[in-house]
Short mmCIF file of C-alpha atoms in Angstrom, two decimals:
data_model
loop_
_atom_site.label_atom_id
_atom_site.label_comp_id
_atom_site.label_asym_id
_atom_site.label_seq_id
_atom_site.Cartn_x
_atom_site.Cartn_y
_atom_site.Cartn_z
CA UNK A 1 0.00 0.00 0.00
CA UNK A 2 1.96 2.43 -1.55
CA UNK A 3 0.54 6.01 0.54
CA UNK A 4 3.46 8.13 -0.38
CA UNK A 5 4.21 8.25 -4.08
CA UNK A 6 7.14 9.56 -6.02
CA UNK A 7 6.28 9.11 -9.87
CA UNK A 8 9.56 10.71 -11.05
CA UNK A 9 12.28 8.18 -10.37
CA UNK A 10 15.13 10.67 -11.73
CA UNK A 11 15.79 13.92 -12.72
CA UNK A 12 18.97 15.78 -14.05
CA UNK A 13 18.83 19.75 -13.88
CA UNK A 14 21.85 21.94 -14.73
CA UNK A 15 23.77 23.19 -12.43
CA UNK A 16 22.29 27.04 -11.19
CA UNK A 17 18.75 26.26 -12.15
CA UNK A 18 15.75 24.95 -10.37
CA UNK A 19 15.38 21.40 -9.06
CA UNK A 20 11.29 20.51 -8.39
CA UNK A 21 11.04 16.93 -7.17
CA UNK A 22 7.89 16.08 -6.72
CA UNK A 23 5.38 13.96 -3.79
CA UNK A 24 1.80 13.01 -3.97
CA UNK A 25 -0.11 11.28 -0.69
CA UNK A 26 -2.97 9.52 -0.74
CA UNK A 27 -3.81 9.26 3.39
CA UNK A 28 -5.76 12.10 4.14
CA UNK A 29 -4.52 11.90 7.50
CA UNK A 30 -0.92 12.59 7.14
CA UNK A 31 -0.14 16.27 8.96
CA UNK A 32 3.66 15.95 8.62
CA UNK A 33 5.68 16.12 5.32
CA UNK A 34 9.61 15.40 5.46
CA UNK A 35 12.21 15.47 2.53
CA UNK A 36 15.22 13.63 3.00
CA UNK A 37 18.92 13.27 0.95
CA UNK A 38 20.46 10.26 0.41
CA UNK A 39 23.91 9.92 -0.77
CA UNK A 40 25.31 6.54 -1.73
CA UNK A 41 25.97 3.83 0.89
CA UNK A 42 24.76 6.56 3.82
CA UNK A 43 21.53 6.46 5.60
CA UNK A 44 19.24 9.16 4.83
CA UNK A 45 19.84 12.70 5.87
CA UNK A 46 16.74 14.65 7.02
CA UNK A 47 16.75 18.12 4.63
CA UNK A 48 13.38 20.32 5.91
CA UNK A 49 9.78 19.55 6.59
CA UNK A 50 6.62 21.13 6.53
CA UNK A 51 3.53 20.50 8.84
CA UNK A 52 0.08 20.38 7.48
CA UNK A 53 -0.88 24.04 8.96
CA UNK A 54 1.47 25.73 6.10
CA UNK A 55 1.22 26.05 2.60
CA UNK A 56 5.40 26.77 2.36
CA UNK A 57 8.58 26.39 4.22
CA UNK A 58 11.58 27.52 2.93
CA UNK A 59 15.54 27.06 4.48
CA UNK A 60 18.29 28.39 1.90
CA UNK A 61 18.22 26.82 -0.88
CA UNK A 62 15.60 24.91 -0.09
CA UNK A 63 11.99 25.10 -0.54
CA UNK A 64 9.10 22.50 0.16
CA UNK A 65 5.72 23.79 -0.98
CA UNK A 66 2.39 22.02 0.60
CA UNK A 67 -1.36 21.67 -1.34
CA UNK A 68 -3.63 19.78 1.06
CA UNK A 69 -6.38 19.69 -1.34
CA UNK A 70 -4.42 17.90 -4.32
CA UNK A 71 -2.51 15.88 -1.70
CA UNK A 72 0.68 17.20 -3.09
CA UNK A 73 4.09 18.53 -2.19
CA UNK A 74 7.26 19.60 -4.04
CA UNK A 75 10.48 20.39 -3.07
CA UNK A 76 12.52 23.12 -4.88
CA UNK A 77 16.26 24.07 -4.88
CA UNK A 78 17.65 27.06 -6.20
CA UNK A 79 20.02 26.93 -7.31
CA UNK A 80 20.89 23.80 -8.23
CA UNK A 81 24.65 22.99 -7.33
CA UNK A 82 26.35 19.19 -7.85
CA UNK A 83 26.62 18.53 -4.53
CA UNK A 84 22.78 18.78 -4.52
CA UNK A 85 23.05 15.21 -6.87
CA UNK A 86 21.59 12.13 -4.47
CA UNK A 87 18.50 10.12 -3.70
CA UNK A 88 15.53 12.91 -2.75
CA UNK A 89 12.71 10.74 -0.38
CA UNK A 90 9.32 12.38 0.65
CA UNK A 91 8.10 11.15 3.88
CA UNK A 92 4.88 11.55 6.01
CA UNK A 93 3.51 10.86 9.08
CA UNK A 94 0.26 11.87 11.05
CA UNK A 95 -0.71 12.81 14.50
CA UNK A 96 -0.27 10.63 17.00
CA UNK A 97 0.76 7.95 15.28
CA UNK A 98 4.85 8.97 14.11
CA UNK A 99 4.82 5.61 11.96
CA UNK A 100 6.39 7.64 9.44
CA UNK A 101 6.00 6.07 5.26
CA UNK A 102 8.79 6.99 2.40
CA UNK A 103 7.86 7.40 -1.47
CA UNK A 104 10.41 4.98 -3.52
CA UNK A 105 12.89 7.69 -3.89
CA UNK A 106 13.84 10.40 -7.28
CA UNK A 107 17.39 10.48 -8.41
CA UNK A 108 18.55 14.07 -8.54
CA UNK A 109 21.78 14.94 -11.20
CA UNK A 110 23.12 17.84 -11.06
CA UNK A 111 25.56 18.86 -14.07
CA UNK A 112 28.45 21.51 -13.38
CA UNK B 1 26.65 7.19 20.84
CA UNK B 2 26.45 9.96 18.52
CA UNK B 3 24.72 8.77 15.75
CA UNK B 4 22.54 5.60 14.83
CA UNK B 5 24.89 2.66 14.37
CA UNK B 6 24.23 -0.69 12.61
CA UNK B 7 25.88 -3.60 12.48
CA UNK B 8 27.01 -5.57 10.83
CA UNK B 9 27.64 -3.48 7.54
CA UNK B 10 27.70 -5.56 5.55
CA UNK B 11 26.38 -9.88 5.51
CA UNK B 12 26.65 -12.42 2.86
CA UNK B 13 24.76 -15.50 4.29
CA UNK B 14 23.69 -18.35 1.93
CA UNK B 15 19.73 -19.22 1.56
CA UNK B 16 18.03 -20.97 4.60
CA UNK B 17 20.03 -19.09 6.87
CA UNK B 18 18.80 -17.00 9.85
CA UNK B 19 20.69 -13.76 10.17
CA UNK B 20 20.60 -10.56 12.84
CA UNK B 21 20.82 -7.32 12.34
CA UNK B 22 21.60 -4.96 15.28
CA UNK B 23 20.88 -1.32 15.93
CA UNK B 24 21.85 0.77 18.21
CA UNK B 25 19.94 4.34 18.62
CA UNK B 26 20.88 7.70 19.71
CA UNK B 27 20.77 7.84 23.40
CA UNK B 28 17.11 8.96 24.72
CA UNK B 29 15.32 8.08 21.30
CA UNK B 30 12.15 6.50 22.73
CA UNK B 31 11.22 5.91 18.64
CA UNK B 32 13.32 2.90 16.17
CA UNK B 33 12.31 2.18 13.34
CA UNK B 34 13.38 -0.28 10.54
CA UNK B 35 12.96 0.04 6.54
CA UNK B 36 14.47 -1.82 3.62
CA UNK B 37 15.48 -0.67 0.47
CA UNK B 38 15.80 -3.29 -1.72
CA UNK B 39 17.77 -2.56 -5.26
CA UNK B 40 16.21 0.02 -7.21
CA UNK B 41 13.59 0.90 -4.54
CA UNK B 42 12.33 2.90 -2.53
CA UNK B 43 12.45 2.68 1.49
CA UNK B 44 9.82 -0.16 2.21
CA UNK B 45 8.50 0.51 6.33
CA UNK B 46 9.20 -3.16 8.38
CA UNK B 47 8.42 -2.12 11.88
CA UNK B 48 8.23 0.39 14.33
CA UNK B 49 8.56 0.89 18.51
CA UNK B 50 7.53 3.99 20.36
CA UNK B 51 8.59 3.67 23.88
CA UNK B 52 6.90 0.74 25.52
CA UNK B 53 3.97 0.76 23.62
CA UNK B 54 3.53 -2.54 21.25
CA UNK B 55 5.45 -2.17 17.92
CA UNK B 56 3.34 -1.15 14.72
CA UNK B 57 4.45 -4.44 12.87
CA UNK B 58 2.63 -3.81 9.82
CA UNK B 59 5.10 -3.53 7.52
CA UNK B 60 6.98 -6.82 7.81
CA UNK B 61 6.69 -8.80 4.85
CA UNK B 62 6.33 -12.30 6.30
CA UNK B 63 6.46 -14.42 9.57
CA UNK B 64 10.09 -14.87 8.63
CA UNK B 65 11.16 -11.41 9.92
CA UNK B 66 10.74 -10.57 13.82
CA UNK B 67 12.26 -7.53 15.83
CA UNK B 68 12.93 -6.86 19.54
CA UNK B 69 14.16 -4.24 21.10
CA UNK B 70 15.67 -4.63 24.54
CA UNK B 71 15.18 -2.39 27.55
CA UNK B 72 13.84 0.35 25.20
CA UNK B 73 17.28 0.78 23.46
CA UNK B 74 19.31 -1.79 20.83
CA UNK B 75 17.27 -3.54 18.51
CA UNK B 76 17.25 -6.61 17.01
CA UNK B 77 15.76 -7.85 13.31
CA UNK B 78 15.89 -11.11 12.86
CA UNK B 79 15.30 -12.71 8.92
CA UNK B 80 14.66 -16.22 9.29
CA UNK B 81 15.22 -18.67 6.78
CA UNK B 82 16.59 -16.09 4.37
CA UNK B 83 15.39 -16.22 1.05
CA UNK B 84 17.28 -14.57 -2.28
CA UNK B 85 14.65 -11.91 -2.50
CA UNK B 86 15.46 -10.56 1.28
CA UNK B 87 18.80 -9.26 -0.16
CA UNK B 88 18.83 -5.33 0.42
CA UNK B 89 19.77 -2.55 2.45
CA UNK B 90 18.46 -2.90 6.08
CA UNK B 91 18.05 0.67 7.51
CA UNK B 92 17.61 1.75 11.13
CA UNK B 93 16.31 4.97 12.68
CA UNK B 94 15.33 6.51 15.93
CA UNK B 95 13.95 9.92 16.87
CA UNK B 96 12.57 11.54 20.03
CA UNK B 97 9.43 10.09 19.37
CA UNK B 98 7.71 13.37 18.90
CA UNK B 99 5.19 13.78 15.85
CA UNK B 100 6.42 14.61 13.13
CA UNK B 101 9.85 14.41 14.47
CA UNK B 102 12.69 13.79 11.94
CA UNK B 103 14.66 10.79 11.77
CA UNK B 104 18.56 9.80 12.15
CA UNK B 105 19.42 6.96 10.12
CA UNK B 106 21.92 4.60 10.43
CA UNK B 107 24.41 3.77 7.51
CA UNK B 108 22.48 0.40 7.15
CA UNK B 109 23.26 -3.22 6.64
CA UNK B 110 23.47 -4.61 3.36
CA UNK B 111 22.23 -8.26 2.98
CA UNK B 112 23.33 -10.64 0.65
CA UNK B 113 21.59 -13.84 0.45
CA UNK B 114 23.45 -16.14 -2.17
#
């Protein structure tokens, strides 16, 4: 039961423009939204998070971008720099209950 | 410790095998979880303990797989009777427990069932 989806499994951007990886949820009652980086052979790194009471949060480079109503979420980056290339996961969980669920991943590249 | 540690890193075992994977969490993370991510996939949820409440066991994908976790710290997942298909990366995390609280992951194991 697949309740966090990630339908792009890569992207490659050039380096200095926007990255928009994208996250769609189908359980109504997630109220927490997490992006996380993964480089290879490393656990996951946690990157910023948004809770369902906002519409945007936004750290540097980083945006993530919340629309309840189409059960959707993006994460932005501009701009775009190599070190930005790695495995991008969405994550959710939902109140009182942390059992937190992962999309399958999107491969960001990032080209100098 | 400082981080989430795993152990072993890496374990080839052949099929029938039972094999046990070890976690250890950031001090004073009442929250562990464990994922997979299997080749090409995304992180698949196996189980999860919040303090001393009963584990959300939901995600593990037969009676093969069991996990404890001992005096609300290490954890234990156990893969019995390994099968080809359980090869992947075994990933532990732990957080304060709080909702919506991020996660620290481990480095994970990587299993190798020949």
């Amino acid at each position: 039961d697949q309740q966090v989806k990630q339908n792009s499994p890569s992207l490659s951007v050039q380096e200095g423009r926007i990255s928009i990886l994208n996250c769609d949820y189908t359980n109504s009652m997630f109220d927490y939204f997490l992006w996380y980086k993964k480089y290879p052979a490393e656990g996951p790194t946690f990157l910023i998070s948004i809770s369902s009471i906002k519409d945007k949060n936004e750290d540097g480079r980083f945006t993530v971008f919340l629309n309840k109503s189409a059960k959707h979420l993006s994460l932005h980056i501009v701009p775009s720099q190599p070190g930005d290339s790695a495995v991008y996961f969405c994550a959710a969980s939902w109140f009182n209950n942390n059992d937190m669920r992962f999309g399958a991943g999107t491969r960001l590249t990032v080209k100098p | 410790g400082a981080g989430v540690s795993q152990s072993p890193s890496n374990k080839v075992t052949e099929k029938g095998k039972d094999v046990e994977l070890r976690c250890d969490p950031i001090s004073g993370h009442t929250a562990l979880y464990w994922y997979r991510q299997s080749l090409g996939q995304g992180l698949e949820f196996l189980i999860y303990f919040q303090g001393n409440s009963a584990p959300d066991k939901s995600g593990l994908p037969s009676d093969r797989f069991s996990a404890e976790r001992t005096g609300g710290s290490v954890s234990t997942l156990t893969i019995q009777r390994t099968q080809q298909e359980d090869s992947a990366v075994y990933l532990c995390a732990s957080s304060r427990g709080h909702t919506g609280e991020k996660l620290f992951f481990g480095s994970g194991t990587q299993l190798s069932v020949l």
